[in-house]
Amino acid sequence: MNNIQEDHHSQEPDSFETWINERPKWLQSAARLLIDSKRMPNDAEITELARLCFKEASGAKEGYSKIVPGALAQAAQRPELRINKISGVSGINAIKADATLAFGNTNLTVIYGANGSGKTSFSRILKQACGSRAKDEMLGNVFSNEPPPAAADIELSISGKAQLVSWTLSGGVLAHLRHVHVFDTKAAQMYMGKNEATYEPSRMRFNSSLIVICDRVSTFLKQEKKTLASKLPSTPPILIYAAPIQWLNTLKATTKLEVIEQKCEFSKELDDERVATETALAQKDVEGRLKVITQDRLVYKRIKDGIDSLKSALVDEAIQAVITARSDANKKRNIANEEAKKVFANVALDGVGQSTWMCTMEACKRIL
């Protein structure tokens, strides 16, 4: 990028320059480019600004430009310019060939004349040569079979030195006059609406230009992003929704190292699992190993089914049923004993105490 002579060290930056120097470094470089070239950046310069933007985002501190105090004021200063006269007119409306209009050497010139004398035609020349936003159509001599092209010679005074510049309608705006404003009723309608003015002061235009540059750089970076291939490992479809993969997709340049180390900690359990997996993968007789695993699974299933059966037998409902049944049996035994005592307490029975009687009693007890 071009550099301007940094000979303004004795000047203090104004508030606008201070504000610009507080912006990102790549944007300061863009402001410097605008001041130096006095035009919008071309595509190659936008690419370079995008590179500087990426470079700054990566943490680089050097390699940028910045505006120096007084640079904006110097850029706004232009050599003294005067339009001395318009001469050598041809092919423009009703102005006769080689007509001349002199403006004198004072700060105010009044042009007057009868209707049709060419006042408006000369103003149209100025508006075309200066690049007014409210240009008027220029017509040649309708009575001529071969009207000459619209042209004129404009004598300028630049810093006191006279210079004759040839202008043609096809050539467009003259470089020396592109900053000259031609203001008339029609131009006023271009700048003024019903409720607001659309004219921008020079520093507002400077900001508007920086906004346009930012948009162009942003568009360039987005297009570049689409062309970049991801360096992340490809994820198998079955693992897309896994928690580690979901976290991996959230990684950014701003992710702190502590967070990465915490998420990537390799525990002893994971290491044991790795060793077991590697051992399994190192098996040579894979088919035989699969048979062993299948048999082990059957054994484990039988054990599991047995445990589940025991577990179901030991549920609260089953235990409560056993307790209730035992309690009920005890109650019935006690009732039978009480009733037997009432019946046989005072009655002498034959055979009481004999072996037959004792066997009968033992049998009754077992039944109860």
mmCIF file with all atom_site columns, C-alpha atoms in Angstrom, residues 279-280 283-296:
data_model
loop_
_atom_site.group_PDB
_atom_site.id
_atom_site.type_symbol
_atom_site.label_atom_id
_atom_site.label_alt_id
_atom_site.label_comp_id
_atom_site.label_asym_id
_atom_site.label_entity_id
_atom_site.label_seq_id
_atom_site.pdbx_PDB_ins_code
_atom_site.Cartn_x
_atom_site.Cartn_y
_atom_site.Cartn_z
_atom_site.occupancy
_atom_site.B_iso_or_equiv
_atom_site.pdbx_formal_charge
_atom_site.auth_seq_id
_atom_site.auth_comp_id
_atom_site.auth_asym_id
_atom_site.auth_atom_id
_atom_site.pdbx_PDB_model_num
ATOM 1  C CA . THR A 1 279 ? -5.802  -56.954 23.445 1.00 0.00 ? 279 THR A CA 1
ATOM 2  C CA . ALA A 1 280 ? -9.084  -58.052 21.879 1.00 0.00 ? 280 ALA A CA 1
ATOM 3  C CA . GLN A 1 283 ? -6.356  -61.919 19.007 1.00 0.00 ? 283 GLN A CA 1
ATOM 4  C CA . LYS A 1 284 ? -5.184  -64.236 16.248 1.00 0.00 ? 284 LYS A CA 1
ATOM 5  C CA . ASP A 1 285 ? -7.836  -66.972 16.503 1.00 0.00 ? 285 ASP A CA 1
ATOM 6  C CA . VAL A 1 286 ? -10.766 -64.598 16.119 1.00 0.00 ? 286 VAL A CA 1
ATOM 7  C CA . GLU A 1 287 ? -13.256 -67.343 15.244 1.00 0.00 ? 287 GLU A CA 1
ATOM 8  C CA . GLY A 1 288 ? -12.296 -69.437 18.283 1.00 0.00 ? 288 GLY A CA 1
ATOM 9  C CA . ARG A 1 289 ? -12.442 -66.375 20.506 1.00 0.00 ? 289 ARG A CA 1
ATOM 10 C CA . LEU A 1 290 ? -15.947 -65.580 19.245 1.00 0.00 ? 290 LEU A CA 1
ATOM 11 C CA . LYS A 1 291 ? -17.062 -69.120 20.190 1.00 0.00 ? 291 LYS A CA 1
ATOM 12 C CA . VAL A 1 292 ? -15.669 -68.692 23.713 1.00 0.00 ? 292 VAL A CA 1
ATOM 13 C CA . ILE A 1 293 ? -17.407 -65.349 24.033 1.00 0.00 ? 293 ILE A CA 1
ATOM 14 C CA . THR A 1 294 ? -20.678 -66.905 22.858 1.00 0.00 ? 294 THR A CA 1
ATOM 15 C CA . GLN A 1 295 ? -20.406 -69.692 25.457 1.00 0.00 ? 295 GLN A CA 1
ATOM 16 C CA . ASP A 1 296 ? -19.530 -67.179 28.164 1.00 0.00 ? 296 ASP A CA 1
#
